[in-house]
mmCIF file of C-alpha atoms in Angstrom:
data_model
loop_
_atom_site.group_PDB
_atom_site.id
_atom_site.type_symbol
_atom_site.label_atom_id
_atom_site.label_comp_id
_atom_site.label_asym_id
_atom_site.label_seq_id
_atom_site.Cartn_x
_atom_site.Cartn_y
_atom_site.Cartn_z
ATOM 1 C CA UNK A 203 -29.028 -40.464 4.067
ATOM 2 C CA UNK A 204 -30.110 -37.020 5.521
ATOM 3 C CA UNK A 205 -30.514 -34.250 2.147
ATOM 4 C CA UNK A 206 -29.130 -31.096 2.324
ATOM 5 C CA UNK A 207 -29.991 -27.654 0.663
ATOM 6 C CA UNK A 208 -26.441 -26.853 0.612
ATOM 7 C CA UNK A 209 -23.010 -29.395 0.895
ATOM 8 C CA UNK A 210 -20.102 -26.639 1.983
ATOM 9 C CA UNK A 211 -16.873 -27.518 0.757
ATOM 10 C CA UNK A 212 -14.709 -25.707 3.424
ATOM 11 C CA UNK A 213 -14.893 -24.606 6.968
ATOM 12 C CA UNK A 214 -13.195 -21.290 6.730
ATOM 13 C CA UNK A 215 -14.196 -17.678 7.028
ATOM 14 C CA UNK A 216 -16.493 -17.933 4.035
ATOM 15 C CA UNK A 217 -17.732 -21.124 4.166
ATOM 16 C CA UNK A 218 -18.619 -19.896 8.533
ATOM 17 C CA UNK A 219 -20.520 -16.672 6.651
ATOM 18 C CA UNK A 220 -22.809 -18.822 4.193
ATOM 19 C CA UNK A 221 -23.245 -21.012 6.126
ATOM 20 C CA UNK A 222 -24.702 -18.696 9.237
ATOM 21 C CA UNK A 223 -26.791 -16.796 6.279
ATOM 22 C CA UNK A 224 -28.795 -19.760 5.402
ATOM 23 C CA UNK A 225 -28.763 -21.763 8.300
ATOM 24 C CA UNK A 226 -30.896 -17.607 8.956
ATOM 25 C CA UNK A 227 -33.007 -18.368 6.546
ATOM 26 C CA UNK A 228 -34.208 -22.018 7.319
ATOM 27 C CA UNK A 229 -31.717 -24.006 4.867
ATOM 28 C CA UNK A 230 -29.662 -27.199 6.086
ATOM 29 C CA UNK A 231 -26.221 -27.449 5.406
ATOM 30 C CA UNK A 232 -23.220 -30.401 5.875
ATOM 31 C CA UNK A 233 -19.868 -28.597 5.995
ATOM 32 C CA UNK A 234 -17.346 -31.278 4.872
ATOM 33 C CA UNK A 235 -13.453 -29.633 5.972
ATOM 34 C CA UNK A 236 -10.086 -31.790 5.178
ATOM 35 C CA UNK A 237 -8.512 -30.431 8.396
ATOM 36 C CA UNK A 238 -8.913 -32.245 11.691
ATOM 37 C CA UNK A 239 -10.824 -28.830 12.350
ATOM 38 C CA UNK A 240 -13.518 -26.451 11.459
ATOM 39 C CA UNK A 241 -12.457 -22.580 11.009
ATOM 40 C CA UNK A 242 -9.618 -22.935 7.970
ATOM 41 C CA UNK A 243 -6.533 -20.695 8.258
ATOM 42 C CA UNK A 244 -8.531 -18.766 11.501
ATOM 43 C CA UNK A 245 -8.334 -21.275 13.340
ATOM 44 C CA UNK A 246 -6.407 -20.512 16.869
ATOM 45 C CA UNK A 247 -5.073 -23.548 19.542
ATOM 46 C CA UNK A 248 -5.425 -23.129 22.783
ATOM 47 C CA UNK A 249 -1.241 -23.296 24.535
ATOM 48 C CA UNK A 250 -0.384 -22.350 27.954
ATOM 49 C CA UNK A 251 -3.697 -19.881 27.813
ATOM 50 C CA UNK A 252 -2.779 -18.368 24.972
ATOM 51 C CA UNK A 253 -4.576 -18.030 21.577
ATOM 52 C CA UNK A 254 -2.011 -18.997 19.397
ATOM 53 C CA UNK A 255 -2.999 -17.866 15.587
ATOM 54 C CA UNK A 256 -2.394 -21.633 14.017
ATOM 55 C CA UNK A 257 -1.825 -20.572 10.592
ATOM 56 C CA UNK A 258 -0.741 -16.676 10.632
ATOM 57 C CA UNK A 259 -0.842 -13.729 12.377
ATOM 58 C CA UNK A 260 -5.154 -12.724 11.777
ATOM 59 C CA UNK A 261 -5.705 -8.843 12.717
ATOM 60 C CA UNK A 262 -10.056 -7.703 11.801
ATOM 61 C CA UNK A 263 -9.922 -4.569 10.205
ATOM 62 C CA UNK A 264 -12.230 -2.825 8.606
ATOM 63 C CA UNK A 265 -13.936 0.379 7.415
ATOM 64 C CA UNK A 266 -16.923 -0.978 6.725
ATOM 65 C CA UNK A 267 -19.609 -0.440 9.435
ATOM 66 C CA UNK A 268 -21.683 -3.752 8.919
ATOM 67 C CA UNK A 269 -19.225 -5.788 8.819
ATOM 68 C CA UNK A 270 -17.824 -4.598 11.695
ATOM 69 C CA UNK A 271 -21.478 -4.710 13.285
ATOM 70 C CA UNK A 272 -21.679 -8.095 11.548
ATOM 71 C CA UNK A 273 -18.471 -10.032 13.397
ATOM 72 C CA UNK A 274 -19.093 -7.686 16.702
ATOM 73 C CA UNK A 275 -22.546 -10.167 16.817
ATOM 74 C CA UNK A 276 -20.944 -13.105 16.942
ATOM 75 C CA UNK A 277 -18.302 -12.270 19.311
ATOM 76 C CA UNK A 278 -16.504 -9.114 21.604
ATOM 77 C CA UNK A 279 -13.844 -7.568 20.555
ATOM 78 C CA UNK A 280 -10.687 -6.052 22.067
ATOM 79 C CA UNK A 281 -9.345 -2.826 20.984
ATOM 80 C CA UNK A 282 -6.058 -4.031 19.291
ATOM 81 C CA UNK A 283 -3.867 -2.146 17.465
ATOM 82 C CA UNK A 284 -1.566 -3.497 14.447
ATOM 83 C CA UNK A 285 1.914 -1.218 15.142
ATOM 84 C CA UNK A 286 4.470 -4.555 14.223
ATOM 85 C CA UNK A 287 8.247 -3.183 14.003
ATOM 86 C CA UNK A 288 10.848 -4.326 11.664
ATOM 87 C CA UNK A 289 14.526 -5.959 12.329
ATOM 88 C CA UNK A 290 17.213 -5.099 10.449
ATOM 89 C CA UNK A 291 19.928 -6.944 11.511
ATOM 90 C CA UNK A 292 19.183 -5.522 15.195
ATOM 91 C CA UNK A 293 18.605 -2.212 14.011
ATOM 92 C CA UNK A 294 14.893 -2.003 14.867
ATOM 93 C CA UNK A 295 12.467 0.373 12.889
ATOM 94 C CA UNK A 296 8.332 0.942 13.447
ATOM 95 C CA UNK A 297 6.202 0.438 11.039
ATOM 96 C CA UNK A 298 4.764 1.498 8.530
ATOM 97 C CA UNK A 299 7.030 3.689 6.946
ATOM 98 C CA UNK A 300 5.969 7.096 8.856
ATOM 99 C CA UNK A 301 8.034 9.772 11.147
ATOM 100 C CA UNK A 302 9.222 7.634 13.570
ATOM 101 C CA UNK A 303 10.154 5.242 10.613
ATOM 102 C CA UNK A 304 12.435 8.398 9.026
ATOM 103 C CA UNK A 305 14.059 9.279 11.854
ATOM 104 C CA UNK A 306 15.616 6.457 13.356
ATOM 105 C CA UNK A 307 17.240 5.569 9.169
ATOM 106 C CA UNK A 308 17.945 9.286 8.775
ATOM 107 C CA UNK A 309 17.439 11.549 11.756
ATOM 108 C CA UNK A 310 15.177 13.692 9.743
ATOM 109 C CA UNK A 311 12.135 15.754 12.266
ATOM 110 C CA UNK A 312 9.982 16.994 10.030
ATOM 111 C CA UNK A 313 7.393 15.575 7.441
ATOM 112 C CA UNK A 314 9.445 18.114 4.841
ATOM 113 C CA UNK A 315 12.671 17.136 5.449
ATOM 114 C CA UNK A 316 11.089 13.205 4.925
ATOM 115 C CA UNK A 317 9.500 14.099 1.755
ATOM 116 C CA UNK A 318 12.760 15.865 0.176
ATOM 117 C CA UNK A 319 14.926 12.996 1.332
ATOM 118 C CA UNK A 320 12.604 10.209 -0.362
ATOM 119 C CA UNK A 321 12.164 12.485 -3.521
ATOM 120 C CA UNK A 322 16.071 13.034 -3.838
ATOM 121 C CA UNK A 323 16.544 8.818 -3.374
ATOM 122 C CA UNK A 324 13.447 8.877 -6.336
ATOM 123 C CA UNK A 325 15.677 10.735 -9.240
ATOM 124 C CA UNK A 326 17.625 7.901 -9.102
ATOM 125 C CA UNK A 327 15.060 6.058 -11.398
ATOM 126 C CA UNK A 328 15.031 9.487 -13.515
ATOM 127 C CA UNK A 329 11.103 9.805 -13.937
ATOM 128 C CA UNK A 330 11.024 6.007 -16.132
ATOM 129 C CA UNK A 331 8.020 3.855 -15.344
ATOM 130 C CA UNK A 332 8.861 0.814 -13.246
ATOM 131 C CA UNK A 333 9.737 -2.141 -14.688
ATOM 132 C CA UNK A 334 10.057 -4.276 -12.185
ATOM 133 C CA UNK A 335 9.036 -4.583 -8.135
ATOM 134 C CA UNK A 336 12.859 -2.392 -6.978
ATOM 135 C CA UNK A 337 11.971 0.031 -9.297
ATOM 136 C CA UNK A 338 8.741 0.297 -8.000
ATOM 137 C CA UNK A 339 9.579 0.164 -4.949
ATOM 138 C CA UNK A 340 12.261 2.723 -5.356
ATOM 139 C CA UNK A 341 9.841 5.436 -6.925
ATOM 140 C CA UNK A 342 7.340 5.354 -3.779
ATOM 141 C CA UNK A 343 9.609 5.031 -1.155
ATOM 142 C CA UNK A 344 13.002 6.301 -1.623
ATOM 143 C CA UNK A 345 16.802 3.823 -1.796
ATOM 144 C CA UNK A 346 17.717 2.995 1.852
ATOM 145 C CA UNK A 347 14.111 1.708 2.794
ATOM 146 C CA UNK A 348 13.404 -0.397 -0.369
ATOM 147 C CA UNK A 349 17.110 -1.484 0.970
ATOM 148 C CA UNK A 350 16.106 -2.221 4.444
ATOM 149 C CA UNK A 351 12.664 -2.587 5.074
ATOM 150 C CA UNK A 352 11.501 -4.155 1.420
ATOM 151 C CA UNK A 353 14.169 -6.134 -0.282
ATOM 152 C CA UNK A 354 14.993 -9.051 2.146
ATOM 153 C CA UNK A 355 11.350 -9.553 2.909
ATOM 154 C CA UNK A 356 9.964 -9.241 -0.251
ATOM 155 C CA UNK A 357 12.639 -11.928 -1.619
ATOM 156 C CA UNK A 358 11.896 -14.166 1.601
ATOM 157 C CA UNK A 359 8.451 -13.903 1.263
ATOM 158 C CA UNK A 360 8.220 -14.875 -3.010
ATOM 159 C CA UNK A 361 11.089 -16.736 -3.495
ATOM 160 C CA UNK A 362 12.661 -14.724 -6.085
ATOM 161 C CA UNK A 363 14.847 -11.712 -6.733
ATOM 162 C CA UNK A 364 12.803 -8.249 -6.718
ATOM 163 C CA UNK A 365 14.016 -7.071 -10.230
ATOM 164 C CA UNK A 366 12.414 -10.418 -11.387
ATOM 165 C CA UNK A 367 9.093 -9.423 -9.662
ATOM 166 C CA UNK A 368 6.609 -7.639 -11.377
ATOM 167 C CA UNK A 369 5.679 -3.939 -10.593
ATOM 168 C CA UNK A 370 2.208 -4.189 -9.655
ATOM 169 C CA UNK A 371 2.807 -6.390 -6.322
ATOM 170 C CA UNK A 372 3.219 -3.566 -4.683
ATOM 171 C CA UNK A 373 1.322 -0.732 -6.487
ATOM 172 C CA UNK A 374 1.658 1.227 -2.928
ATOM 173 C CA UNK A 375 3.734 1.177 0.065
ATOM 174 C CA UNK A 376 2.204 2.574 2.757
ATOM 175 C CA UNK A 377 4.126 5.389 3.987
ATOM 176 C CA UNK A 378 2.649 8.290 6.433
ATOM 177 C CA UNK A 379 4.527 11.034 6.999
ATOM 178 C CA UNK A 380 2.995 11.651 11.137
ATOM 179 C CA UNK A 381 4.432 9.948 14.053
ATOM 180 C CA UNK A 382 1.584 6.768 13.831
ATOM 181 C CA UNK A 383 2.847 3.099 14.233
ATOM 182 C CA UNK A 384 -1.137 1.875 13.387
ATOM 183 C CA UNK A 385 -0.190 0.142 10.413
ATOM 184 C CA UNK A 386 -4.089 -0.240 9.268
ATOM 185 C CA UNK A 387 -5.861 2.851 8.143
ATOM 186 C CA UNK A 388 -9.456 1.160 8.572
ATOM 187 C CA UNK A 389 -11.681 3.176 10.955
ATOM 188 C CA UNK A 390 -12.411 -0.292 13.249
ATOM 189 C CA UNK A 391 -9.356 -2.997 14.308
ATOM 190 C CA UNK A 392 -9.489 -5.703 16.813
ATOM 191 C CA UNK A 393 -9.536 -9.810 18.168
ATOM 192 C CA UNK A 394 -12.026 -10.948 19.183
ATOM 193 C CA UNK A 395 -11.727 -11.578 23.067
ATOM 194 C CA UNK A 396 -10.836 -15.673 22.889
ATOM 195 C CA UNK A 397 -9.853 -15.708 20.282
ATOM 196 C CA UNK A 398 -11.168 -16.723 16.386
ATOM 197 C CA UNK A 399 -12.751 -19.894 17.862
ATOM 198 C CA UNK A 400 -15.869 -18.293 19.192
ATOM 199 C CA UNK A 401 -16.195 -17.015 16.019
ATOM 200 C CA UNK A 402 -16.320 -20.554 13.957
ATOM 201 C CA UNK A 403 -18.085 -21.870 16.433
ATOM 202 C CA UNK A 404 -20.772 -19.186 16.567
ATOM 203 C CA UNK A 405 -20.404 -19.428 12.459
ATOM 204 C CA UNK A 406 -21.125 -23.238 12.539
ATOM 205 C CA UNK A 407 -23.239 -24.224 15.300
ATOM 206 C CA UNK A 408 -26.165 -24.924 13.560
ATOM 207 C CA UNK A 409 -24.501 -27.317 10.479
ATOM 208 C CA UNK A 410 -23.795 -30.427 10.648
ATOM 209 C CA UNK A 411 -20.017 -30.941 10.201
ATOM 210 C CA UNK A 412 -17.892 -33.743 9.056
ATOM 211 C CA UNK A 413 -13.778 -33.005 9.768
ATOM 212 C CA UNK A 414 -10.723 -35.062 8.042
ATOM 213 C CA UNK A 415 -13.197 -35.114 4.706
ATOM 214 C CA UNK A 416 -11.620 -35.257 1.185
ATOM 215 C CA UNK A 417 -14.549 -34.214 -1.058
ATOM 216 C CA UNK A 418 -13.243 -34.444 -4.211
ATOM 217 C CA UNK A 419 -12.164 -38.035 -3.307
ATOM 218 C CA UNK A 420 -16.150 -39.276 -2.361
ATOM 219 C CA UNK A 421 -17.695 -36.180 -4.927
ATOM 220 C CA UNK A 422 -20.705 -38.322 -6.537
ATOM 221 C CA UNK A 423 -20.911 -39.462 -2.533
ATOM 222 C CA UNK A 424 -21.650 -35.478 -1.424
ATOM 223 C CA UNK A 425 -22.941 -33.755 -4.635
ATOM 224 C CA UNK A 426 -25.953 -36.853 -3.844
ATOM 225 C CA UNK A 427 -26.062 -35.056 -0.630
ATOM 226 C CA UNK A 428 -27.597 -32.047 -1.481
ATOM 227 C CA UNK A 429 -29.091 -29.915 -3.990
ATOM 228 C CA UNK A 430 -26.618 -27.084 -4.470
ATOM 229 C CA UNK A 431 -22.099 -27.059 -3.642
ATOM 230 C CA UNK A 432 -20.578 -23.865 -2.270
ATOM 231 C CA UNK A 433 -16.718 -24.949 -3.636
ATOM 232 C CA UNK A 434 -14.198 -23.119 -1.479
ATOM 233 C CA UNK A 435 -11.337 -24.999 -1.888
ATOM 234 C CA UNK A 436 -8.648 -24.557 -4.947
ATOM 235 C CA UNK A 437 -10.490 -24.315 -8.193
ATOM 236 C CA UNK A 438 -8.011 -25.601 -10.405
ATOM 237 C CA UNK A 439 -8.036 -29.366 -8.162
ATOM 238 C CA UNK A 440 -12.030 -28.997 -8.643
ATOM 239 C CA UNK A 441 -11.407 -29.366 -12.012
ATOM 240 C CA UNK A 442 -7.989 -32.101 -11.678
ATOM 241 C CA UNK A 443 -5.772 -29.043 -12.602
ATOM 242 C CA UNK A 444 -7.189 -30.236 -16.723
ATOM 243 C CA UNK A 445 -4.981 -26.383 -17.824
ATOM 244 C CA UNK A 446 -2.688 -26.868 -15.766
ATOM 245 C CA UNK A 447 -2.058 -26.450 -11.557
ATOM 246 C CA UNK A 448 -2.318 -22.295 -10.210
ATOM 247 C CA UNK A 449 0.598 -21.906 -8.477
ATOM 248 C CA UNK A 450 1.135 -20.391 -4.369
ATOM 249 C CA UNK A 451 3.388 -19.501 -2.163
ATOM 250 C CA UNK A 452 3.047 -21.849 1.014
ATOM 251 C CA UNK A 453 4.418 -21.268 4.728
ATOM 252 C CA UNK A 454 5.787 -23.244 7.243
ATOM 253 C CA UNK A 455 5.503 -22.413 11.104
ATOM 254 C CA UNK A 456 7.705 -23.443 13.944
ATOM 255 C CA UNK A 457 5.788 -22.792 17.575
ATOM 256 C CA UNK A 458 7.739 -22.812 20.591
ATOM 257 C CA UNK A 459 6.794 -22.146 24.077
ATOM 258 C CA UNK A 460 9.652 -19.801 25.748
ATOM 259 C CA UNK A 461 10.065 -19.978 29.841
ATOM 260 C CA UNK A 462 9.801 -15.897 29.920
ATOM 261 C CA UNK A 463 6.673 -13.628 30.436
ATOM 262 C CA UNK A 464 7.447 -11.216 27.096
ATOM 263 C CA UNK A 465 9.480 -12.275 24.531
ATOM 264 C CA UNK A 466 10.282 -9.468 21.659
ATOM 265 C CA UNK A 467 7.539 -6.752 23.585
ATOM 266 C CA UNK A 468 5.444 -6.920 20.654
ATOM 267 C CA UNK A 469 3.090 -9.208 18.356
ATOM 268 C CA UNK A 470 4.736 -9.216 15.297
ATOM 269 C CA UNK A 471 8.420 -8.711 14.241
ATOM 270 C CA UNK A 472 9.148 -8.313 10.274
ATOM 271 C CA UNK A 473 13.252 -9.679 9.283
ATOM 272 C CA UNK A 474 14.158 -8.053 6.345
ATOM 273 C CA UNK A 475 16.991 -8.876 5.916
ATOM 274 C CA UNK A 476 17.377 -11.590 2.756
ATOM 275 C CA UNK A 477 19.820 -13.915 5.631
ATOM 276 C CA UNK A 478 17.697 -14.681 8.080
ATOM 277 C CA UNK A 479 15.271 -17.646 6.863
ATOM 278 C CA UNK A 480 11.544 -16.600 8.464
ATOM 279 C CA UNK A 481 10.130 -13.234 7.362
ATOM 280 C CA UNK A 482 9.187 -12.729 11.026
ATOM 281 C CA UNK A 483 7.652 -13.789 14.943
ATOM 282 C CA UNK A 484 4.334 -14.130 16.274
ATOM 283 C CA UNK A 485 4.135 -13.916 20.147
ATOM 284 C CA UNK A 486 0.483 -14.561 20.404
ATOM 285 C CA UNK A 487 -0.306 -13.237 24.469
ATOM 286 C CA UNK A 488 0.223 -9.874 22.591
ATOM 287 C CA UNK A 489 -2.823 -9.982 20.719
ATOM 288 C CA UNK A 490 -4.732 -10.068 23.667
ATOM 289 C CA UNK A 491 -3.084 -8.551 26.088
ATOM 290 C CA UNK A 492 -2.095 -11.453 28.136
ATOM 291 C CA UNK A 493 -0.815 -11.537 31.664
ATOM 292 C CA UNK A 494 1.298 -14.983 32.525
ATOM 293 C CA UNK A 495 5.179 -16.324 33.272
ATOM 294 C CA UNK A 496 5.257 -18.214 29.491
ATOM 295 C CA UNK A 497 4.958 -17.428 26.076
ATOM 296 C CA UNK A 498 4.581 -18.835 22.771
ATOM 297 C CA UNK A 499 6.005 -17.661 19.765
ATOM 298 C CA UNK A 500 5.950 -18.796 15.989
ATOM 299 C CA UNK A 501 8.427 -17.958 13.178
ATOM 300 C CA UNK A 502 7.065 -17.766 10.018
ATOM 301 C CA UNK A 503 9.393 -19.521 7.278
ATOM 302 C CA UNK A 504 8.146 -18.906 3.710
ATOM 303 C CA UNK A 505 7.877 -22.107 0.780
ATOM 304 C CA UNK A 506 7.179 -22.419 -2.317
ATOM 305 C CA UNK A 507 3.976 -24.275 -2.629
ATOM 306 C CA UNK A 508 3.423 -28.284 -4.010
ATOM 307 C CA UNK A 509 1.078 -30.802 -3.604
ATOM 308 C CA UNK A 510 -0.233 -31.759 -0.774
ATOM 309 C CA UNK A 511 0.957 -27.836 0.563
ATOM 310 C CA UNK A 512 -0.835 -26.148 2.276
ATOM 311 C CA UNK A 513 -1.735 -22.418 0.119
ATOM 312 C CA UNK A 514 -1.352 -19.517 0.590
ATOM 313 C CA UNK A 515 -0.678 -16.757 -1.077
ATOM 314 C CA UNK A 516 -1.603 -17.248 -5.049
ATOM 315 C CA UNK A 517 0.931 -16.331 -7.529
ATOM 316 C CA UNK A 518 -0.860 -12.914 -9.006
ATOM 317 C CA UNK A 519 1.751 -12.596 -12.023
ATOM 318 C CA UNK A 520 0.040 -12.411 -15.999
ATOM 319 C CA UNK A 521 0.196 -16.361 -15.971
ATOM 320 C CA UNK A 522 -1.624 -17.296 -13.142
ATOM 321 C CA UNK A 523 -4.294 -15.362 -14.032
ATOM 322 C CA UNK A 524 -4.685 -16.129 -17.664
ATOM 323 C CA UNK A 525 -4.641 -19.785 -16.283
ATOM 324 C CA UNK A 526 -7.135 -19.105 -13.720
ATOM 325 C CA UNK A 527 -9.447 -17.381 -15.933
ATOM 326 C CA UNK A 528 -10.234 -20.833 -17.892
ATOM 327 C CA UNK A 529 -11.059 -22.094 -14.645
ATOM 328 C CA UNK A 530 -13.605 -19.453 -14.366
ATOM 329 C CA UNK A 531 -14.643 -20.131 -17.211
ATOM 330 C CA UNK A 532 -15.389 -23.974 -17.217
ATOM 331 C CA UNK A 533 -16.784 -22.761 -13.244
ATOM 332 C CA UNK A 534 -19.657 -19.777 -14.517
ATOM 333 C CA UNK A 535 -20.885 -22.657 -16.620
ATOM 334 C CA UNK A 536 -21.658 -24.759 -13.618
ATOM 335 C CA UNK A 537 -25.233 -25.680 -12.610
ATOM 336 C CA UNK A 538 -26.087 -26.434 -9.104
ATOM 337 C CA UNK A 539 -22.477 -25.713 -7.515
ATOM 338 C CA UNK A 540 -21.117 -22.059 -6.268
ATOM 339 C CA UNK A 541 -17.480 -20.939 -6.061
ATOM 340 C CA UNK A 542 -15.960 -18.187 -3.166
ATOM 341 C CA UNK A 543 -13.469 -17.015 -0.893
ATOM 342 C CA UNK A 544 -9.492 -17.293 -1.287
ATOM 343 C CA UNK A 545 -8.589 -20.713 -3.368
ATOM 344 C CA UNK A 546 -11.973 -20.747 -5.739
ATOM 345 C CA UNK A 547 -11.663 -17.183 -6.698
ATOM 346 C CA UNK A 548 -7.663 -17.079 -6.883
ATOM 347 C CA UNK A 549 -6.940 -14.476 -5.068
ATOM 348 C CA UNK A 550 -6.050 -12.967 -1.942
ATOM 349 C CA UNK A 551 -8.835 -11.647 0.867
ATOM 350 C CA UNK A 552 -8.771 -9.468 3.987
ATOM 351 C CA UNK A 553 -10.874 -10.574 6.677
ATOM 352 C CA UNK A 554 -13.217 -8.116 5.799
ATOM 353 C CA UNK A 555 -13.544 -8.811 2.217
ATOM 354 C CA UNK A 556 -14.325 -12.041 2.845
ATOM 355 C CA UNK A 557 -17.582 -11.503 4.864
ATOM 356 C CA UNK A 558 -18.116 -9.015 2.518
ATOM 357 C CA UNK A 559 -18.273 -11.091 -0.201
ATOM 358 C CA UNK A 560 -20.035 -13.649 1.843
ATOM 359 C CA UNK A 561 -22.722 -12.175 2.344
ATOM 360 C CA UNK A 562 -22.956 -10.572 -0.664
ATOM 361 C CA UNK A 563 -23.425 -14.107 -2.577
ATOM 362 C CA UNK A 564 -25.702 -14.840 0.436
ATOM 363 C CA UNK A 565 -27.859 -12.409 -0.476
ATOM 364 C CA UNK A 566 -27.839 -13.035 -4.265
ATOM 365 C CA UNK A 567 -28.070 -17.144 -3.906
ATOM 366 C CA UNK A 568 -31.170 -17.210 -0.743
ATOM 367 C CA UNK A 569 -32.299 -13.449 -0.854
#
């Protein structure tokens, strides 16, 4: 039986970066993946010549030049700029909230007029500290924007009334007093030409890879095959949920090939009313400026997570954070086991932050 320096559980971006760095330092890795493919949630599926983001839209953005250079060594990136549109009962608004949004909402033309309008609507709170998400949103953007562009989308996403959600979930909302529809403030942004699978293949090309394997069902077998484990799965699952299960929000995707060349004119349209059951429609060809007679769209439906479903978003309320701390204390005492990534750290990560974290672990662990 072949012996490895590292058994890596999961094949997402964190696992891939660590594996790539381990290979550079002469280490042998075995990667174990429950799904039928590598790549975690950045995996793309080819449909009608279009790279479909199978697990939701992934738009790479960062202000960290080291990270930007790192991913560009793995793949060439295009100049894609994220400029989503919000649909509220057929009214179309630019995102993030900017002068185009404010002009459509109120007819204002200058930043001073927009600021005055938002400020006047904030006054309903009377200067009190926001106690819930609804009050926090109104304190940031006023009543009108909250009602049309925040409330319904957020309640669908979390499956709860905004008055029942904690204020800290939206510590800030992007508000710009310029006519600029670029969603991100980061200096660098784009999509890998050829899709994210180009990056996945580079990261794991020097590893042994086993697909459709549940490490937790064969833990002792695989632990015996390596000196150390890097675990990127659910931390509570590692410990058989001994303190209880951490909570997540999940997603359901409904993908459809349409016999038309351009369905919505933009990659992402958010549906911000409460009545529409999905949160957004993604039209994948726009990520890479695709042409051709057909298009592929995906409707994204939020869902309450339960065992057997994919965990996407940690429910970062006080109860779950306390529960996570108990698991983290156990993990800190483990010998020859590393925990990293979104699920193992019970933390929502943008892709650039995943890479930063994996590189940091690799530097500390591998030198």
